[in-house]
Amino acid sequence: MSVSSEKKLHGRRKSDGQDISLDLAKPVSIGILGLGTVGCGTVNVLARNAEEIARRAGRRIEIMQASARDLNKKRPCPTHGIKLVQDPWDVVRNPDIEVIVELIGGTDPARALIREAIAQRKHVVTANKALIATHGNEIFAAAQKRGVMVAFEAAVAGGIPIIKAVREGLTGNRIEWLAGIINGTGNFILTEMREKGRDFDDVLAEAQRLGYAEADPTFDIEGIDAAHKLTILAAIAFGIPLQFDKAYVEGISRITREDVMYAEELGYCIKHLGIARRVDGGVELRVHPTLIPNRRIIANVDGVMNAVLVKGDAVGPTLFYGAGAGADPTASAVVADLVDVVRALTTDPNNRVPHLAFQPDALSDLPILPMEQVETSYYLRMRADDRPGVLADVTRILGDLGISIEAILQKEPHEDESVVPIIILTHRIKEEYMNAAIAQIETLDVIAGSVARIRLEHLRRDWI
Ligand code: HSE
């Protein structure tokens, strides 16, 4: 489909006043792989904003061909004028297409399709975080060799231009840390549970209906999707290769309404955070539910919205906020990449913004720290017999391991129960000591069942 309109764009003027009208005769032909939520969003945004986009890019962007599994499906986007095919390889091998937009998701066949597009010297725009996080090193190396671009703004935090911001806007900084709510589905679930007391499964079903959730929603709930995005952010923030397999990943499925309530009582809110932090000896790369003080702006990022806090040594803390999923917001990022690619079509491949922000031969080998070496504060919840000496036993174990207590809360026993909930907040300590403490506490006769542990971060501006 041609997204161009018959109306002629305003020309630009050279310094001598001569009109150099945009070359409407030569639109850039693109092919889209996948017409799902984001694919249709991209078709819609390209059609709706065709004029503005062409004025920005300098050329019109025309969707020549698109692939979709079911050609007869009713779609919420206009497809007249687009050659629809079932086989994505037809699109990738179409010699008239200059840019491939990969919106299929997953590893197979997306990886092979992108590799083929690169081999054919086509530029690629993708929203595929799983693929970039797990195979990005190899894909970027191939693209570098062929002198083509692989743009992936839509892979992280939906519509928020966070890749552009970290890679280019903050390029003068030494990035110290970043922390983000980078899974819309998970944030939507936690928000609805907290505000409306809704059931986990019911909210998840709604997120699936709205097109927020991944094809396999355990990716959202168990933190894998957030870890893909964090892996990408850490690579461009610190100039390290993509290392998804070294990320610590914990989801939200074990968070109870009780924990949400106790956290509130103590002045905190539970958010599912991705944290990447440069520390002595390496980089922390971790995704887990986290208590954060209610007064932080990011604690008020609710529903499907995402937010990423980035601390640079020069700029200080910065906060980027916006819709983290959904058709139009993600399409906003896809189209921004398309415009970047179109503008750079004629540039020297050696002088483009490097895929991972740092020159490929200047990446660092800073190690990713194992979780046992990471230092955080903790929220602990346990059920204990209501009798003298119990608290003393627990605090002795913590004290012996050098774990300092910040607050303790003992609640009324639940009806018909002889055990009382005890909540403890600790100061910062290495995870290996906390693991040892929890193991010892769980062996006490006076403690019923296991100890629930949620990490806690204050996200202070002077956190380095
Ligand atoms: N499933 C993802 C989310 C979609 O909920 O954030 C955007 O990457």
Tab-separated table of N, CA and C in Angstrom, residues 345-460:
chain	number	residue	atom	x	y	z
A	345	LEU	N	20.130	6.044	4.966
A	345	LEU	CA	20.372	5.150	3.824
A	345	LEU	C	21.605	5.533	3.018
A	346	THR	N	21.847	6.828	2.940
A	346	THR	CA	22.945	7.272	2.091
A	346	THR	C	24.224	7.587	2.880
A	347	THR	N	24.201	7.276	4.175
A	347	THR	CA	25.389	7.638	4.969
A	347	THR	C	26.445	6.533	4.918
A	348	ASP	N	27.654	6.905	5.273
A	348	ASP	CA	28.763	5.956	5.324
A	348	ASP	C	28.509	4.964	6.466
A	349	PRO	N	28.434	3.661	6.167
A	349	PRO	CA	28.129	2.671	7.207
A	349	PRO	C	29.089	2.741	8.400
A	350	ASN	N	30.304	3.234	8.175
A	350	ASN	CA	31.256	3.293	9.286
A	350	ASN	C	31.019	4.473	10.219
A	351	ASN	N	30.163	5.376	9.784
A	351	ASN	CA	29.917	6.545	10.622
A	351	ASN	C	28.510	6.597	11.183
A	352	ARG	N	27.873	5.439	11.284
A	352	ARG	CA	26.524	5.409	11.855
A	352	ARG	C	26.620	5.195	13.370
A	353	VAL	N	25.503	5.452	14.054
A	353	VAL	CA	25.481	5.204	15.502
A	353	VAL	C	25.658	3.690	15.696
A	354	PRO	N	26.639	3.250	16.494
A	354	PRO	CA	26.841	1.802	16.656
A	354	PRO	C	25.600	1.136	17.275
A	355	HIS	N	25.350	-0.102	16.874
A	355	HIS	CA	24.164	-0.809	17.364
A	355	HIS	C	24.066	-0.770	18.880
A	356	LEU	N	25.197	-1.061	19.554
A	356	LEU	CA	25.176	-1.109	21.019
A	356	LEU	C	25.809	0.140	21.641
A	357	ALA	N	25.691	1.262	20.947
A	357	ALA	CA	26.131	2.566	21.455
A	357	ALA	C	27.638	2.762	21.455
A	358	PHE	N	28.383	1.721	21.755
A	358	PHE	CA	29.849	1.796	21.768
A	358	PHE	C	30.357	1.153	20.485
A	359	GLN	N	31.533	1.551	20.023
A	359	GLN	CA	32.078	0.937	18.815
A	359	GLN	C	32.243	-0.564	19.074
A	360	PRO	N	31.920	-1.395	18.082
A	360	PRO	CA	31.926	-2.847	18.310
A	360	PRO	C	33.270	-3.385	18.804
A	361	ASP	N	34.375	-2.725	18.436
A	361	ASP	CA	35.672	-3.229	18.908
A	361	ASP	C	36.073	-2.579	20.234
A	362	ALA	N	35.138	-1.833	20.834
A	362	ALA	CA	35.469	-1.166	22.099
A	362	ALA	C	34.547	-1.620	23.233
A	363	LEU	N	33.933	-2.786	23.057
A	363	LEU	CA	33.060	-3.292	24.129
A	363	LEU	C	33.924	-3.772	25.291
A	364	SER	N	33.376	-3.669	26.498
A	364	SER	CA	34.166	-4.033	27.670
A	364	SER	C	33.780	-5.440	28.142
A	365	ASP	N	34.714	-6.078	28.873
A	365	ASP	CA	34.422	-7.432	29.353
A	365	ASP	C	34.085	-7.433	30.843
A	366	LEU	N	33.536	-6.312	31.316
A	366	LEU	CA	33.083	-6.258	32.722
A	366	LEU	C	32.206	-7.470	33.017
A	367	PRO	N	32.502	-8.243	34.062
A	367	PRO	CA	31.675	-9.427	34.312
A	367	PRO	C	30.305	-9.073	34.903
A	368	ILE	N	29.326	-9.926	34.623
A	368	ILE	CA	28.019	-9.796	35.277
A	368	ILE	C	28.129	-10.541	36.608
A	369	LEU	N	27.798	-9.856	37.697
A	369	LEU	CA	27.967	-10.477	39.018
A	369	LEU	C	26.893	-11.531	39.278
A	370	PRO	N	27.268	-12.650	39.899
A	370	PRO	CA	26.235	-13.609	40.317
A	370	PRO	C	25.369	-12.972	41.397
A	371	MET	N	24.114	-13.388	41.491
A	371	MET	CA	23.174	-12.751	42.424
A	371	MET	C	23.681	-12.795	43.866
A	372	GLU	N	24.406	-13.854	44.237
A	372	GLU	CA	24.917	-13.975	45.626
A	372	GLU	C	25.825	-12.793	45.989
A	373	GLN	N	26.416	-12.174	44.977
A	373	GLN	CA	27.343	-11.065	45.233
A	373	GLN	C	26.644	-9.699	45.242
A	374	VAL	N	25.355	-9.697	44.911
A	374	VAL	CA	24.629	-8.424	44.820
A	374	VAL	C	24.204	-7.979	46.221
A	375	GLU	N	24.292	-6.679	46.437
A	375	GLU	CA	23.926	-6.135	47.741
A	375	GLU	C	22.624	-5.361	47.637
A	376	THR	N	21.631	-5.732	48.424
A	376	THR	CA	20.377	-4.964	48.461
A	376	THR	C	19.844	-4.988	49.889
A	377	SER	N	18.776	-4.232	50.104
A	377	SER	CA	18.027	-4.353	51.362
A	377	SER	C	16.938	-5.399	51.137
A	378	TYR	N	16.310	-5.830	52.223
A	378	TYR	CA	15.311	-6.901	52.095
A	378	TYR	C	14.070	-6.636	52.935
A	379	TYR	N	12.977	-7.180	52.425
A	379	TYR	CA	11.718	-7.319	53.160
A	379	TYR	C	11.569	-8.812	53.412
A	380	LEU	N	11.400	-9.214	54.667
A	380	LEU	CA	11.199	-10.632	54.982
A	380	LEU	C	9.843	-10.783	55.667
A	381	ARG	N	9.106	-11.812	55.293
A	381	ARG	CA	7.842	-12.103	56.003
A	381	ARG	C	7.851	-13.571	56.411
A	382	MET	N	7.555	-13.783	57.698
A	382	MET	CA	7.532	-15.166	58.187
A	382	MET	C	6.360	-15.337	59.135
A	383	ARG	N	5.997	-16.581	59.361
A	383	ARG	CA	4.908	-16.883	60.311
A	383	ARG	C	5.545	-17.584	61.498
A	384	ALA	N	5.360	-16.971	62.684
A	384	ALA	CA	6.072	-17.487	63.863
A	384	ALA	C	5.110	-17.789	65.004
A	385	ASP	N	5.497	-18.751	65.867
A	385	ASP	CA	4.715	-19.016	67.073
A	385	ASP	C	4.682	-17.748	67.911
A	386	ASP	N	3.517	-17.496	68.512
A	386	ASP	CA	3.386	-16.279	69.311
A	386	ASP	C	3.826	-16.563	70.745
A	387	ARG	N	5.141	-16.691	70.956
A	387	ARG	CA	5.602	-16.922	72.347
A	387	ARG	C	6.964	-16.244	72.585
A	388	PRO	N	7.317	-16.078	73.868
A	388	PRO	CA	8.528	-15.314	74.190
A	388	PRO	C	9.778	-15.917	73.560
A	389	GLY	N	10.684	-15.057	73.138
A	389	GLY	CA	11.986	-15.511	72.644
A	389	GLY	C	12.058	-15.751	71.154
A	390	VAL	N	10.893	-15.756	70.477
A	390	VAL	CA	10.897	-16.065	69.032
A	390	VAL	C	11.648	-14.973	68.256
A	391	LEU	N	11.264	-13.730	68.532
A	391	LEU	CA	11.923	-12.626	67.825
A	391	LEU	C	13.416	-12.608	68.114
A	392	ALA	N	13.755	-12.923	69.365
A	392	ALA	CA	15.175	-12.929	69.750
A	392	ALA	C	15.942	-13.968	68.925
A	393	ASP	N	15.315	-15.145	68.705
A	393	ASP	CA	15.971	-16.188	67.900
A	393	ASP	C	16.244	-15.689	66.482
A	394	VAL	N	15.221	-15.045	65.916
A	394	VAL	CA	15.349	-14.584	64.522
A	394	VAL	C	16.388	-13.475	64.422
A	395	THR	N	16.325	-12.523	65.334
A	395	THR	CA	17.247	-11.384	65.228
A	395	THR	C	18.691	-11.814	65.534
A	396	ARG	N	18.842	-12.860	66.366
A	396	ARG	CA	20.194	-13.353	66.643
A	396	ARG	C	20.830	-13.923	65.363
A	397	ILE	N	20.022	-14.666	64.614
A	397	ILE	CA	20.547	-15.239	63.355
A	397	ILE	C	20.973	-14.100	62.419
A	398	LEU	N	20.103	-13.084	62.312
A	398	LEU	CA	20.426	-11.962	61.411
A	398	LEU	C	21.682	-11.253	61.906
A	399	GLY	N	21.729	-10.993	63.210
A	399	GLY	CA	22.864	-10.270	63.794
A	399	GLY	C	24.172	-11.018	63.593
A	400	ASP	N	24.140	-12.346	63.809
A	400	ASP	CA	25.368	-13.144	63.665
A	400	ASP	C	25.931	-13.073	62.249
A	401	LEU	N	25.035	-12.857	61.276
A	401	LEU	CA	25.503	-12.786	59.878
A	401	LEU	C	25.765	-11.344	59.439
A	402	GLY	N	25.725	-10.434	60.406
A	402	GLY	CA	26.041	-9.023	60.107
A	402	GLY	C	24.901	-8.302	59.390
A	403	ILE	N	23.665	-8.822	59.557
A	403	ILE	CA	22.514	-8.201	58.885
A	403	ILE	C	21.815	-7.265	59.860
A	404	SER	N	21.767	-6.003	59.499
A	404	SER	CA	21.211	-4.997	60.393
A	404	SER	C	19.733	-4.747	60.055
A	405	ILE	N	18.919	-4.665	61.129
A	405	ILE	CA	17.461	-4.532	60.935
A	405	ILE	C	17.069	-3.057	60.873
A	406	GLU	N	16.199	-2.725	59.910
A	406	GLU	CA	15.739	-1.336	59.804
A	406	GLU	C	14.373	-1.166	60.465
A	407	ALA	N	13.506	-2.173	60.327
A	407	ALA	CA	12.169	-2.095	60.932
A	407	ALA	C	11.623	-3.496	61.168
A	408	ILE	N	10.786	-3.610	62.221
A	408	ILE	CA	10.105	-4.889	62.469
A	408	ILE	C	8.627	-4.601	62.720
A	409	LEU	N	7.789	-5.453	62.176
A	409	LEU	CA	6.347	-5.296	62.337
A	409	LEU	C	5.793	-6.659	62.723
A	410	GLN	N	5.096	-6.708	63.876
A	410	GLN	CA	4.425	-7.980	64.188
A	410	GLN	C	2.931	-7.747	64.123
A	411	LYS	N	2.223	-8.576	63.357
A	411	LYS	CA	0.794	-8.367	63.143
A	411	LYS	C	-0.011	-9.288	64.048
A	412	GLU	N	-1.304	-8.964	64.172
A	412	GLU	CA	-2.246	-9.833	64.877
A	412	GLU	C	-2.285	-11.183	64.166
A	413	PRO	N	-2.481	-12.279	64.913
A	413	PRO	CA	-2.620	-13.558	64.202
A	413	PRO	C	-3.895	-13.561	63.348
A	414	HIS	N	-3.821	-14.284	62.226
A	414	HIS	CA	-5.036	-14.455	61.427
A	414	HIS	C	-6.016	-15.274	62.253
A	415	GLU	N	-7.301	-15.138	61.942
A	415	GLU	CA	-8.330	-15.895	62.657
A	415	GLU	C	-7.991	-17.381	62.658
A	416	ASP	N	-8.243	-18.056	63.743
A	416	ASP	CA	-8.035	-19.507	63.886
A	416	ASP	C	-6.582	-19.932	63.702
A	417	GLU	N	-5.648	-19.011	63.751
A	417	GLU	CA	-4.250	-19.416	63.579
A	417	GLU	C	-3.482	-19.098	64.842
A	418	SER	N	-2.534	-19.967	65.187
A	418	SER	CA	-1.761	-19.706	66.407
A	418	SER	C	-0.463	-18.972	66.058
A	419	VAL	N	-0.172	-18.844	64.766
A	419	VAL	CA	1.068	-18.160	64.364
A	419	VAL	C	0.784	-16.714	63.992
A	420	VAL	N	1.814	-15.876	64.179
A	420	VAL	CA	1.649	-14.451	63.856
A	420	VAL	C	2.583	-14.086	62.696
A	421	PRO	N	2.109	-13.201	61.810
A	421	PRO	CA	3.006	-12.740	60.750
A	421	PRO	C	4.018	-11.736	61.320
A	422	ILE	N	5.293	-11.933	60.954
A	422	ILE	CA	6.340	-10.980	61.341
A	422	ILE	C	6.984	-10.451	60.060
A	423	ILE	N	7.105	-9.152	60.006
A	423	ILE	CA	7.720	-8.549	58.810
A	423	ILE	C	8.966	-7.799	59.267
A	424	ILE	N	10.057	-8.043	58.565
A	424	ILE	CA	11.328	-7.384	58.922
A	424	ILE	C	11.888	-6.688	57.681
A	425	LEU	N	12.314	-5.445	57.855
A	425	LEU	CA	13.060	-4.768	56.789
A	425	LEU	C	14.515	-4.705	57.239
A	426	THR	N	15.428	-5.004	56.319
A	426	THR	CA	16.853	-4.972	56.696
A	426	THR	C	17.594	-3.875	55.940
A	427	HIS	N	18.778	-3.564	56.446
A	427	HIS	CA	19.685	-2.697	55.696
A	427	HIS	C	20.356	-3.524	54.605
A	428	ARG	N	21.213	-2.888	53.825
A	428	ARG	CA	21.845	-3.577	52.692
A	428	ARG	C	22.806	-4.671	53.177
A	429	ILE	N	22.781	-5.769	52.452
A	429	ILE	CA	23.667	-6.894	52.772
A	429	ILE	C	23.809	-7.740	51.512
A	430	LYS	N	24.929	-8.405	51.382
A	430	LYS	CA	25.105	-9.282	50.218
A	430	LYS	C	24.112	-10.424	50.265
A	431	GLU	N	23.601	-10.771	49.105
A	431	GLU	CA	22.576	-11.816	48.994
A	431	GLU	C	23.032	-13.149	49.616
A	432	GLU	N	24.321	-13.465	49.519
A	432	GLU	CA	24.758	-14.768	50.053
A	432	GLU	C	24.533	-14.856	51.572
A	433	TYR	N	24.684	-13.694	52.290
A	433	TYR	CA	24.439	-13.718	53.733
A	433	TYR	C	22.938	-13.856	54.018
A	434	MET	N	22.138	-13.195	53.180
A	434	MET	CA	20.690	-13.298	53.380
A	434	MET	C	20.210	-14.717	53.102
A	435	ASN	N	20.788	-15.350	52.066
A	435	ASN	CA	20.413	-16.751	51.792
A	435	ASN	C	20.700	-17.623	53.011
A	436	ALA	N	21.879	-17.387	53.619
A	436	ALA	CA	22.267	-18.190	54.786
A	436	ALA	C	21.309	-17.918	55.946
A	437	ALA	N	20.954	-16.654	56.140
A	437	ALA	CA	20.067	-16.298	57.252
A	437	ALA	C	18.697	-16.952	57.063
A	438	ILE	N	18.162	-16.862	55.848
A	438	ILE	CA	16.828	-17.434	55.605
A	438	ILE	C	16.858	-18.946	55.837
A	439	ALA	N	17.930	-19.587	55.365
A	439	ALA	CA	18.027	-21.045	55.549
A	439	ALA	C	18.011	-21.376	57.042
A	440	GLN	N	18.733	-20.598	57.856
A	440	GLN	CA	18.776	-20.875	59.305
A	440	GLN	C	17.440	-20.578	59.972
A	441	ILE	N	16.803	-19.466	59.564
A	441	ILE	CA	15.511	-19.103	60.187
A	441	ILE	C	14.479	-20.195	59.906
A	442	GLU	N	14.522	-20.725	58.696
A	442	GLU	CA	13.522	-21.743	58.320
A	442	GLU	C	13.688	-23.052	59.107
A	443	THR	N	14.885	-23.239	59.694
A	443	THR	CA	15.057	-24.475	60.482
A	443	THR	C	14.527	-24.314	61.916
A	444	LEU	N	14.220	-23.087	62.336
A	444	LEU	CA	13.723	-22.883	63.714
A	444	LEU	C	12.351	-23.545	63.878
A	445	ASP	N	12.155	-24.245	65.002
A	445	ASP	CA	10.864	-24.901	65.260
A	445	ASP	C	9.723	-23.895	65.338
A	446	VAL	N	10.077	-22.696	65.795
A	446	VAL	CA	9.020	-21.699	66.037
A	446	VAL	C	8.567	-20.999	64.752
A	447	ILE	N	9.208	-21.292	63.646
A	447	ILE	CA	8.844	-20.665	62.355
A	447	ILE	C	8.063	-21.681	61.518
A	448	ALA	N	6.884	-21.261	61.054
A	448	ALA	CA	6.045	-22.167	60.258
A	448	ALA	C	6.277	-21.899	58.768
A	449	GLY	N	6.611	-22.938	58.045
A	449	GLY	CA	6.758	-22.813	56.577
A	449	GLY	C	7.984	-22.024	56.182
A	450	SER	N	7.933	-21.457	54.976
A	450	SER	CA	9.122	-20.769	54.455
A	450	SER	C	9.043	-19.261	54.688
A	451	VAL	N	10.193	-18.638	54.540
A	451	VAL	CA	10.282	-17.175	54.722
A	451	VAL	C	10.123	-16.531	53.339
A	452	ALA	N	9.194	-15.558	53.244
A	452	ALA	CA	9.045	-14.832	51.972
A	452	ALA	C	10.060	-13.696	51.966
A	453	ARG	N	10.755	-13.536	50.826
A	453	ARG	CA	11.788	-12.496	50.745
A	453	ARG	C	11.544	-11.654	49.483
A	454	ILE	N	11.505	-10.346	49.686
A	454	ILE	CA	11.407	-9.440	48.531
A	454	ILE	C	12.519	-8.410	48.704
A	455	ARG	N	13.247	-8.165	47.644
A	455	ARG	CA	14.353	-7.196	47.738
A	455	ARG	C	13.793	-5.781	47.812
A	456	LEU	N	14.581	-4.887	48.391
A	456	LEU	CA	14.112	-3.518	48.609
A	456	LEU	C	15.202	-2.549	48.145
A	457	GLU	N	14.828	-1.587	47.363
A	457	GLU	CA	15.785	-0.569	46.916
A	457	GLU	C	15.211	0.816	47.186
A	458	HIS	N	16.057	1.720	47.670
A	458	HIS	CA	15.576	3.078	47.941
A	458	HIS	C	15.663	3.977	46.717
A	459	LEU	N	16.460	3.588	45.728
A	459	LEU	CA	16.640	4.362	44.484
A	459	LEU	C	16.940	5.834	44.783
A	460	ARG	N	17.835	6.058	45.730
A	460	ARG	CA	18.209	7.437	46.060
A	460	ARG	C	19.067	8.005	44.933
